[in-house]
Amino acid sequence: VLSEVIQAFSVPENAARMEEARESACNDMGKMLQLVLPVATQIQQEVIKAYGFNNEGEGVLKFARLVKMYETQDAEIAAMSAKLKSLLLPPLSTPPIGGTIPAS
């Protein structure tokens, strides 16, 4: 199921929906939650409903909990879980080493 969810994000229509949502969010985490997360949830729901998961947000949460439980037991599931997370979350920019802004 997890591999099908990951594949669903590469379907051209879904990839376009995610890209549009990301562009609208402009790397603002609040907007990511408002715009990107709902699209990602819909894409996942389309796949997991065929496997008996609730077609609401609750089904996606249950699926995510199951994946988390199994990722500690199976390296392949852990790798796929990491890939899915990378599809959902933007790369985080890290502050410069030292973390301070030089005084002028």
Short mmCIF file of N, CA and C in Angstrom, two decimals:
data_model
loop_
_atom_site.label_atom_id
_atom_site.label_comp_id
_atom_site.label_asym_id
_atom_site.label_seq_id
_atom_site.Cartn_x
_atom_site.Cartn_y
_atom_site.Cartn_z
N VAL A 1 0.84 -1.19 0.00
CA VAL A 1 0.00 0.00 0.00
C VAL A 1 0.88 1.25 0.00
N LEU A 2 1.94 1.21 0.80
CA LEU A 2 2.83 2.36 0.91
C LEU A 2 3.48 2.68 -0.43
N SER A 3 3.90 1.66 -1.15
CA SER A 3 4.52 1.91 -2.46
C SER A 3 3.51 2.49 -3.44
N GLU A 4 2.25 2.07 -3.34
CA GLU A 4 1.21 2.63 -4.21
C GLU A 4 0.95 4.10 -3.87
N VAL A 5 0.99 4.43 -2.59
CA VAL A 5 0.80 5.82 -2.18
C VAL A 5 1.92 6.68 -2.77
N ILE A 6 3.15 6.19 -2.65
CA ILE A 6 4.29 6.94 -3.18
C ILE A 6 4.15 7.10 -4.70
N GLN A 7 3.76 6.04 -5.38
CA GLN A 7 3.57 6.11 -6.83
C GLN A 7 2.48 7.11 -7.20
N ALA A 8 1.45 7.21 -6.38
CA ALA A 8 0.35 8.13 -6.67
C ALA A 8 0.82 9.58 -6.74
N PHE A 9 1.86 9.91 -5.97
CA PHE A 9 2.39 11.27 -6.00
C PHE A 9 3.13 11.58 -7.30
N SER A 10 3.54 10.53 -8.03
CA SER A 10 4.25 10.77 -9.29
C SER A 10 3.32 10.77 -10.50
N VAL A 11 2.04 10.45 -10.30
CA VAL A 11 1.07 10.55 -11.38
C VAL A 11 1.03 12.02 -11.79
N PRO A 12 1.15 12.31 -13.09
CA PRO A 12 1.26 13.72 -13.53
C PRO A 12 0.21 14.66 -12.93
N GLU A 13 -1.03 14.24 -12.88
CA GLU A 13 -2.09 15.10 -12.33
C GLU A 13 -1.83 15.40 -10.85
N ASN A 14 -1.45 14.39 -10.09
CA ASN A 14 -1.18 14.60 -8.66
C ASN A 14 0.09 15.41 -8.44
N ALA A 15 1.10 15.16 -9.24
CA ALA A 15 2.35 15.93 -9.12
C ALA A 15 2.08 17.40 -9.40
N ALA A 16 1.23 17.68 -10.39
CA ALA A 16 0.88 19.07 -10.71
C ALA A 16 0.10 19.71 -9.57
N ARG A 17 -0.82 18.95 -8.96
CA ARG A 17 -1.59 19.48 -7.83
C ARG A 17 -0.67 19.81 -6.66
N MET A 18 0.28 18.93 -6.37
CA MET A 18 1.21 19.17 -5.26
C MET A 18 2.10 20.37 -5.56
N GLU A 19 2.60 20.47 -6.79
CA GLU A 19 3.48 21.59 -7.16
C GLU A 19 2.74 22.92 -7.05
N GLU A 20 1.50 22.93 -7.51
CA GLU A 20 0.70 24.16 -7.42
C GLU A 20 0.48 24.56 -5.96
N ALA A 21 0.19 23.59 -5.12
CA ALA A 21 -0.02 23.88 -3.69
C ALA A 21 1.27 24.38 -3.05
N ARG A 22 2.41 23.75 -3.39
CA ARG A 22 3.70 24.19 -2.83
C ARG A 22 4.03 25.61 -3.26
N GLU A 23 3.80 25.91 -4.54
CA GLU A 23 4.09 27.26 -5.04
C GLU A 23 3.21 28.28 -4.33
N SER A 24 1.96 27.95 -4.10
CA SER A 24 1.05 28.87 -3.41
C SER A 24 1.47 29.08 -1.96
N ALA A 25 2.07 28.05 -1.35
CA ALA A 25 2.48 28.13 0.05
C ALA A 25 3.77 28.92 0.23
N CYS A 26 4.59 29.02 -0.78
CA CYS A 26 5.83 29.79 -0.74
C CYS A 26 6.72 29.45 0.46
N ASN A 27 6.86 28.18 0.78
CA ASN A 27 7.70 27.70 1.89
C ASN A 27 7.30 28.26 3.25
N ASP A 28 6.10 28.80 3.37
CA ASP A 28 5.57 29.25 4.66
C ASP A 28 4.91 28.05 5.32
N MET A 29 5.41 27.65 6.49
CA MET A 29 4.93 26.42 7.11
C MET A 29 3.43 26.46 7.40
N GLY A 30 2.92 27.60 7.81
CA GLY A 30 1.48 27.72 8.05
C GLY A 30 0.68 27.48 6.78
N LYS A 31 1.15 28.08 5.69
CA LYS A 31 0.47 27.90 4.41
C LYS A 31 0.65 26.47 3.89
N MET A 32 1.79 25.86 4.22
CA MET A 32 2.00 24.46 3.81
C MET A 32 0.92 23.58 4.44
N LEU A 33 0.63 23.84 5.72
CA LEU A 33 -0.39 23.06 6.41
C LEU A 33 -1.78 23.32 5.82
N GLN A 34 -2.03 24.54 5.40
CA GLN A 34 -3.33 24.90 4.84
C GLN A 34 -3.51 24.43 3.40
N LEU A 35 -2.44 24.48 2.61
CA LEU A 35 -2.57 24.23 1.18
C LEU A 35 -2.02 22.88 0.71
N VAL A 36 -0.86 22.50 1.20
CA VAL A 36 -0.21 21.28 0.72
C VAL A 36 -0.75 20.04 1.42
N LEU A 37 -0.91 20.11 2.73
CA LEU A 37 -1.37 18.96 3.48
C LEU A 37 -2.72 18.42 3.00
N PRO A 38 -3.71 19.27 2.75
CA PRO A 38 -4.99 18.74 2.25
C PRO A 38 -4.86 18.02 0.90
N VAL A 39 -4.04 18.54 0.01
CA VAL A 39 -3.84 17.89 -1.29
C VAL A 39 -3.16 16.54 -1.09
N ALA A 40 -2.12 16.52 -0.26
CA ALA A 40 -1.41 15.27 0.02
C ALA A 40 -2.34 14.24 0.66
N THR A 41 -3.21 14.70 1.55
CA THR A 41 -4.17 13.81 2.20
C THR A 41 -5.14 13.22 1.19
N GLN A 42 -5.62 14.04 0.27
CA GLN A 42 -6.54 13.56 -0.76
C GLN A 42 -5.88 12.50 -1.64
N ILE A 43 -4.63 12.74 -2.01
CA ILE A 43 -3.91 11.78 -2.86
C ILE A 43 -3.77 10.45 -2.13
N GLN A 44 -3.42 10.51 -0.85
CA GLN A 44 -3.29 9.28 -0.07
C GLN A 44 -4.64 8.58 0.08
N GLN A 45 -5.69 9.34 0.34
CA GLN A 45 -7.03 8.77 0.51
C GLN A 45 -7.46 8.00 -0.72
N GLU A 46 -7.14 8.53 -1.90
CA GLU A 46 -7.53 7.88 -3.14
C GLU A 46 -6.95 6.47 -3.24
N VAL A 47 -5.76 6.27 -2.68
CA VAL A 47 -5.11 4.96 -2.74
C VAL A 47 -5.58 4.06 -1.61
N ILE A 48 -5.55 4.56 -0.39
CA ILE A 48 -5.76 3.68 0.76
C ILE A 48 -7.22 3.24 0.94
N LYS A 49 -8.16 3.97 0.34
CA LYS A 49 -9.56 3.56 0.48
C LYS A 49 -9.81 2.18 -0.15
N ALA A 50 -9.00 1.82 -1.15
CA ALA A 50 -9.13 0.50 -1.78
C ALA A 50 -8.69 -0.62 -0.84
N TYR A 51 -8.03 -0.26 0.25
CA TYR A 51 -7.53 -1.25 1.21
C TYR A 51 -8.31 -1.22 2.52
N GLY A 52 -9.49 -0.61 2.49
CA GLY A 52 -10.37 -0.64 3.66
C GLY A 52 -10.18 0.49 4.65
N PHE A 53 -9.32 1.46 4.33
CA PHE A 53 -9.15 2.59 5.24
C PHE A 53 -10.28 3.57 5.01
N ASN A 54 -10.69 4.25 6.07
CA ASN A 54 -11.71 5.27 6.03
C ASN A 54 -11.31 6.32 4.99
N ASN A 55 -12.28 6.79 4.22
CA ASN A 55 -12.01 7.77 3.17
C ASN A 55 -12.00 9.20 3.71
N GLU A 56 -11.75 9.36 4.97
CA GLU A 56 -11.66 10.67 5.60
C GLU A 56 -10.22 10.84 6.11
N GLY A 57 -9.93 11.96 6.71
CA GLY A 57 -8.61 12.20 7.27
C GLY A 57 -8.22 11.15 8.29
N GLU A 58 -9.22 10.60 8.99
CA GLU A 58 -8.97 9.57 10.00
C GLU A 58 -8.28 8.35 9.38
N GLY A 59 -8.65 7.99 8.17
CA GLY A 59 -8.03 6.85 7.49
C GLY A 59 -6.56 7.09 7.21
N VAL A 60 -6.22 8.30 6.81
CA VAL A 60 -4.83 8.65 6.54
C VAL A 60 -4.02 8.61 7.84
N LEU A 61 -4.61 9.10 8.93
CA LEU A 61 -3.91 9.06 10.22
C LEU A 61 -3.67 7.62 10.67
N LYS A 62 -4.67 6.76 10.51
CA LYS A 62 -4.51 5.35 10.88
C LYS A 62 -3.44 4.70 10.02
N PHE A 63 -3.44 5.00 8.73
CA PHE A 63 -2.42 4.47 7.82
C PHE A 63 -1.04 4.92 8.26
N ALA A 64 -0.91 6.21 8.60
CA ALA A 64 0.38 6.75 9.02
C ALA A 64 0.86 6.08 10.30
N ARG A 65 -0.05 5.83 11.23
CA ARG A 65 0.34 5.14 12.48
C ARG A 65 0.82 3.72 12.20
N LEU A 66 0.15 3.03 11.29
CA LEU A 66 0.57 1.66 10.94
C LEU A 66 1.95 1.67 10.29
N VAL A 67 2.17 2.61 9.38
CA VAL A 67 3.48 2.72 8.73
C VAL A 67 4.55 2.97 9.78
N LYS A 68 4.29 3.89 10.69
CA LYS A 68 5.27 4.21 11.74
C LYS A 68 5.57 2.98 12.59
N MET A 69 4.56 2.21 12.90
CA MET A 69 4.75 1.01 13.71
C MET A 69 5.65 0.00 12.97
N TYR A 70 5.41 -0.18 11.68
CA TYR A 70 6.16 -1.18 10.92
C TYR A 70 7.52 -0.71 10.46
N GLU A 71 7.73 0.60 10.38
CA GLU A 71 9.03 1.09 9.89
C GLU A 71 10.17 0.73 10.83
N THR A 72 9.87 0.51 12.10
CA THR A 72 10.92 0.10 13.04
C THR A 72 11.28 -1.38 12.87
N GLN A 73 10.41 -2.12 12.21
CA GLN A 73 10.61 -3.56 12.06
C GLN A 73 11.12 -3.96 10.68
N ASP A 74 11.02 -3.07 9.71
CA ASP A 74 11.34 -3.43 8.33
C ASP A 74 12.07 -2.26 7.65
N ALA A 75 13.28 -2.51 7.20
CA ALA A 75 14.09 -1.45 6.58
C ALA A 75 13.46 -0.92 5.30
N GLU A 76 12.82 -1.79 4.53
CA GLU A 76 12.19 -1.35 3.27
C GLU A 76 11.02 -0.40 3.56
N ILE A 77 10.23 -0.73 4.56
CA ILE A 77 9.13 0.16 4.94
C ILE A 77 9.68 1.47 5.48
N ALA A 78 10.76 1.40 6.26
CA ALA A 78 11.37 2.63 6.78
C ALA A 78 11.85 3.52 5.63
N ALA A 79 12.46 2.92 4.61
CA ALA A 79 12.94 3.70 3.47
C ALA A 79 11.78 4.32 2.70
N MET A 80 10.71 3.55 2.50
CA MET A 80 9.55 4.09 1.79
C MET A 80 8.87 5.19 2.61
N SER A 81 8.84 5.03 3.92
CA SER A 81 8.26 6.04 4.80
C SER A 81 9.04 7.34 4.70
N ALA A 82 10.36 7.23 4.68
CA ALA A 82 11.21 8.43 4.54
C ALA A 82 10.96 9.10 3.19
N LYS A 83 10.79 8.30 2.15
CA LYS A 83 10.52 8.86 0.82
C LYS A 83 9.18 9.60 0.82
N LEU A 84 8.17 8.99 1.44
CA LEU A 84 6.86 9.63 1.51
C LEU A 84 6.96 10.96 2.27
N LYS A 85 7.67 10.96 3.37
CA LYS A 85 7.83 12.20 4.15
C LYS A 85 8.51 13.27 3.32
N SER A 86 9.50 12.88 2.51
CA SER A 86 10.19 13.86 1.67
C SER A 86 9.26 14.44 0.60
N LEU A 87 8.26 13.66 0.19
CA LEU A 87 7.29 14.15 -0.79
C LEU A 87 6.31 15.14 -0.15
N LEU A 88 6.06 14.95 1.15
CA LEU A 88 5.06 15.76 1.83
C LEU A 88 5.62 17.04 2.42
N LEU A 89 6.83 16.95 2.95
CA LEU A 89 7.42 18.08 3.66
C LEU A 89 8.46 18.78 2.81
N PRO A 90 8.50 20.09 2.85
CA PRO A 90 9.53 20.80 2.10
C PRO A 90 10.88 20.60 2.77
N PRO A 91 11.97 20.71 2.00
CA PRO A 91 13.27 20.64 2.64
C PRO A 91 13.41 21.83 3.59
N LEU A 92 13.88 21.56 4.77
CA LEU A 92 14.03 22.63 5.75
C LEU A 92 15.37 23.29 5.57
N SER A 93 15.36 24.61 5.57
CA SER A 93 16.64 25.31 5.48
C SER A 93 17.21 25.38 6.89
N THR A 94 18.49 25.17 6.99
CA THR A 94 19.14 25.19 8.31
C THR A 94 19.83 26.52 8.49
N PRO A 95 19.82 27.01 9.72
CA PRO A 95 20.52 28.28 9.97
C PRO A 95 22.01 28.09 9.80
N PRO A 96 22.74 29.15 9.54
CA PRO A 96 24.17 29.03 9.38
C PRO A 96 24.81 28.48 10.65
N ILE A 97 25.93 27.82 10.50
CA ILE A 97 26.64 27.28 11.66
C ILE A 97 27.02 28.43 12.58
N GLY A 98 26.78 28.22 13.84
CA GLY A 98 27.00 29.29 14.81
C GLY A 98 25.68 29.89 15.21
N GLY A 99 24.74 29.95 14.27
CA GLY A 99 23.39 30.39 14.55
C GLY A 99 23.23 31.82 14.99
N THR A 100 24.25 32.63 14.84
CA THR A 100 24.13 34.04 15.25
C THR A 100 24.29 34.93 14.04
N ILE A 101 23.69 36.07 14.16
CA ILE A 101 23.81 37.07 13.08
C ILE A 101 24.93 38.01 13.49
N PRO A 102 25.92 38.22 12.62
CA PRO A 102 27.02 39.08 12.99
C PRO A 102 26.55 40.51 13.24
N ALA A 103 27.10 41.13 14.27
CA ALA A 103 26.75 42.51 14.60
C ALA A 103 27.47 43.44 13.62
N SER A 104 26.84 44.55 13.29
CA SER A 104 27.47 45.48 12.35
C SER A 104 28.17 46.59 13.03
#
